[in-house]
Amino acid sequence: MTLIDKNPHEQCVITGFAPGSKKYRARLLAMGLTRGTRVKLIRRAPMGDPLEIELRGFRLTLRRDEASIVLIQIGRHDGRGPHGFGKKNRGKHCE
Amino acid sequence: MDLGKKTEENIVNNFTIALAGNPNCGKTSIFNNITGGKQQIGNWPGVTVERKEGKLALPQGEARVVDLPGIYSLVASSQDEQVARDFLMGGEVSLIVNVVDSSNLERNLYLTTQLLELNIPMVILLNMYDLSIQKGLDIDSCLMQRLLSVPVLPINAINKQDNQAIKDFFIEMPIKKGYKETLSLPNELEDFLNKWSSLVVDNDLYIDKKNALIRYLEGDESYLKSSLSENLTKQMNQEIKELESLLKDPSDVILADYRYGFINGICQKTVRIKKTVTSISAQIDGVVLNKYLGIPIFLVVMYMSFGFAMTLGNYFVSYFDRFFGWLFVDSLRGLLEGMSSPQWIISLVAEGMGAGLQTVATFVPVIFFMFFILSILEDSGYMARAAFITDRFMKSIGLPGKSFVPKLVGFGCTVPAIMATRTLEKKRDRYMTIFMVPFMSCGARFPVYAMLTASFFPQSSGLIVFSIYLLGIVLAILTGLLLKNSLFKGEISEFIMELPPYHQPRFKHIMLHTWRRLRDFIFRAGKVILLMVFILGFFNSLGIDGSFGNENNDKSLLTTVGKAVTPVFKPMGIEQNNWPATVGLFTGIFAKEAALGTMTSLYSQIEGQRIEETSINQLIQRYFNPWSAYAFMIFVLIYCPCLAALAAAFREMGAMMTLLMSVYLTSLAWIGATVFYQVAHGHDYKWVIISIFMLIFMVISLRSLGGWADKKVKQ
Ligand SMILES: Nc1nc2c(ncn2[C@@H]2O[C@H](COP(=O)(O)OP(=O)(O)O)[C@@H](O)[C@H]2O)c(=O)[nH]1
Ligand SMILES: [Mg+2]
């Protein structure tokens, strides 16, 4: 699932990137959207787009269709982390 | 690069300090503090990105301080970022002062990891220390200094005392080269870097070869272009592919993982979270960006701020107009007459130059207040919220949300609106917005509409004027769509915007910002205005018999030309006897409100009577009919913006783009007015067909100019 399918205030973890513009990905990476980073969708703009997310203690806005390259899973830890949260949830949708 | 020497002597002449850091981390505040009042602002060679340079006096000599545009990474995506990157990697910098927002440490340190690799002497200023404490963070800057092996100083740029601390820091700190090996990369990647750095030929590379390779992997190809043959590049790309399939990830993702891994390590050791504080910004945003309240609040904020700016600005305009009119025109004329100078000198100096200066002066109050408000909106952090709310509107035109604001300003005055496009990062976005701004009907066009509607549509004047404003908005959107698919086809930038915490705007900072932009207008745009007003004024004053002082009478050269070109406007309903309307359109280029004055004064001269207030409407009714009046309003809405606006556009986009814009607008105005008039009243469909052909021709021309515009935008 990707960043845009989430409900506001759900805690998620970035798992990777879908193929897409390398330039855009580079900017996201610089902003700290690396694998294993926790993100929270704060809100959508009044007209549904863009999205406001929180990560690493700051807030960022991304457009829905552009942000769709960010893959996430619900929860607090990356699947590879020591707590092994991911196995249980891998492949599950966030609804 | 011979940095070693400089390092030993610590600070010497010709010492260049570059302030580098994320946007909004306080670079400019620090810059202003340490350079004091003495600073120069110019542009980076060849581009319009602002370059701020100042001097810092140190006991060892004077250092040059350069305030760079904010960057998140050394991989540049916008022009501003390229400027910063090229400066940092151009071999000119003796000391990097990396300003880090300590309340947002992780993300700020990302750039730090890249800067460290440049192997240039570096110090870190942990700015916004007050905010990080407020946030409940406790940062061990000494430990950080040890871990990063570069000097680290925690400061609060707003605090005066820290100012001296920064200077002392520069003087006393043993300035070392950056610590290069920050990252311990996977072995495969290390091997790759080691292998290929020996194959890179050192062609005017100011940076380390291995670093150039890392830059390449992170997505910046510019540093290897000339140092690796085509064959080798191909081979290397192949190897990168193999490497990436081995490591199961693109190399840029891996590098970012490792950078942030390194940063996490540092932060875990140096930052203690003492208490968790719910930030006030988040609470404010809960209201300001609320699903239902967001848009109404946005509209109220815009209405109040620009309403305030326009009201206050316009209040002073009449005083400025009268005072500078008296000073530059009347007194100057009086003085020259006193010296019994010939009439032509008086005309040239007083009506030409004097009137030009007067025009520049009358724009000062409006621009001042507009920039004042814009600076407050920017400094407080609300501008980013406005962009968040309006982004949806702008996205379809391929512009970022922020470009909404200059358009709003355009309803007040086109000049500050054009200058407000500076708040946009990308040149393409700036240019496109400038093309769209003139469609927002400015305050100066309003009197023309008011007069014509009062003469012909007294019952429904509100509706008629509203329809004109609406037409402007529709045409702006259509223009945006057209440009997106023709002139400015270039790739649309993705939208990634930080929502910075709200700051309390600081008066001094804002005044400085406002003053800089105002000064820029006066000295740069002012020159063009002066010249153009001078030329037009000259032809207005010059009679066909070679005499002077014929302003707005039927002997003036401008009038003669006006009469001669009136047939051009016949398809939109301006009959030959209505040549004053044509002259009005010319003088409207000085300032839109001047059109009305010219027309009424010419009408009254023709009619040979002084117009009383009550008879102006009747007079206008003699020369227009309702349809031609409306067509005329359409024309006034769209055609070439006034000289001051042109000068501002010239300042931002250069001569050719500005020319193209005026031609586009004027042609479109003619087409719009003609189609309306002929369909509604004239019924001479030949003109409609001609208009359609003109439109098609325009679209094709704009499309074929796409390549040229692309180059200009990328310059
Ligand atoms: N509280 C606090 N605010 C700061 C500090 N330094 C800068 N600011 C504010 O941060 C904002 C951005 O500063 P500016 O110098 O324009 O950042 P730049 O974009 O890096 O040039 C301004 O509103 C400053 O008033 C600081 O140390 N503490
Ligand atoms: Mg700045």
mmCIF file of N, CA, C and O in Angstrom, chain B residues 451 595-605 611 616 619-620:
data_model
loop_
_atom_site.group_PDB
_atom_site.id
_atom_site.type_symbol
_atom_site.label_atom_id
_atom_site.label_comp_id
_atom_site.label_asym_id
_atom_site.label_seq_id
_atom_site.Cartn_x
_atom_site.Cartn_y
_atom_site.Cartn_z
ATOM 1 N N MET B 451 -16.514 54.235 -15.342
ATOM 2 C CA MET B 451 -17.031 55.307 -16.179
ATOM 3 C C MET B 451 -17.903 54.761 -17.311
ATOM 4 O O MET B 451 -18.999 55.250 -17.571
ATOM 5 N N ALA B 595 -5.767 56.592 -19.073
ATOM 6 C CA ALA B 595 -6.573 56.461 -20.282
ATOM 7 C C ALA B 595 -7.820 57.321 -20.188
ATOM 8 O O ALA B 595 -8.169 58.068 -21.113
ATOM 9 N N LEU B 596 -8.460 57.222 -19.042
ATOM 10 C CA LEU B 596 -9.711 57.933 -18.857
ATOM 11 C C LEU B 596 -9.501 59.443 -18.948
ATOM 12 O O LEU B 596 -10.244 60.148 -19.633
ATOM 13 N N GLY B 597 -8.468 59.932 -18.260
ATOM 14 C CA GLY B 597 -8.178 61.363 -18.265
ATOM 15 C C GLY B 597 -7.930 61.865 -19.676
ATOM 16 O O GLY B 597 -8.459 62.901 -20.093
ATOM 17 N N THR B 598 -7.134 61.128 -20.426
ATOM 18 C CA THR B 598 -6.843 61.513 -21.799
ATOM 19 C C THR B 598 -8.118 61.596 -22.627
ATOM 20 O O THR B 598 -8.360 62.577 -23.332
ATOM 21 N N MET B 599 -8.924 60.557 -22.520
ATOM 22 C CA MET B 599 -10.138 60.510 -23.342
ATOM 23 C C MET B 599 -11.063 61.678 -23.033
ATOM 24 O O MET B 599 -11.514 62.380 -23.933
ATOM 25 N N THR B 600 -11.305 61.899 -21.752
ATOM 26 C CA THR B 600 -12.248 62.969 -21.432
ATOM 27 C C THR B 600 -11.692 64.329 -21.837
ATOM 28 O O THR B 600 -12.438 65.175 -22.331
ATOM 29 N N SER B 601 -10.395 64.512 -21.677
ATOM 30 C CA SER B 601 -9.875 65.834 -22.029
ATOM 31 C C SER B 601 -9.923 66.037 -23.545
ATOM 32 O O SER B 601 -10.201 67.133 -24.024
ATOM 33 N N LEU B 602 -9.693 64.980 -24.305
ATOM 34 C CA LEU B 602 -9.776 65.108 -25.764
ATOM 35 C C LEU B 602 -11.219 65.313 -26.225
ATOM 36 O O LEU B 602 -11.495 66.141 -27.096
ATOM 37 N N TYR B 603 -12.133 64.556 -25.617
ATOM 38 C CA TYR B 603 -13.548 64.730 -25.979
ATOM 39 C C TYR B 603 -13.973 66.170 -25.756
ATOM 40 O O TYR B 603 -14.620 66.780 -26.593
ATOM 41 N N SER B 604 -13.566 66.688 -24.625
ATOM 42 C CA SER B 604 -14.028 68.046 -24.317
ATOM 43 C C SER B 604 -13.403 69.062 -25.262
ATOM 44 O O SER B 604 -14.019 70.058 -25.613
ATOM 45 N N GLN B 605 -12.170 68.776 -25.701
ATOM 46 C CA GLN B 605 -11.559 69.696 -26.665
ATOM 47 C C GLN B 605 -12.294 69.653 -27.997
ATOM 48 O O GLN B 605 -12.497 70.678 -28.644
ATOM 49 N N ILE B 611 -16.282 70.028 -19.662
ATOM 50 C CA ILE B 611 -17.270 69.057 -19.223
ATOM 51 C C ILE B 611 -17.557 69.253 -17.754
ATOM 52 O O ILE B 611 -16.645 69.325 -16.942
ATOM 53 N N ILE B 616 -20.145 64.117 -18.465
ATOM 54 C CA ILE B 616 -19.134 63.178 -18.966
ATOM 55 C C ILE B 616 -19.803 61.936 -19.554
ATOM 56 O O ILE B 616 -19.458 61.482 -20.646
ATOM 57 N N LEU B 619 -21.267 62.584 -22.836
ATOM 58 C CA LEU B 619 -20.201 62.720 -23.822
ATOM 59 C C LEU B 619 -19.748 61.334 -24.300
ATOM 60 O O LEU B 619 -19.606 61.087 -25.493
ATOM 61 N N ILE B 620 -19.541 60.460 -23.328
ATOM 62 C CA ILE B 620 -19.089 59.106 -23.672
ATOM 63 C C ILE B 620 -20.141 58.402 -24.513
ATOM 64 O O ILE B 620 -19.819 57.682 -25.459
#
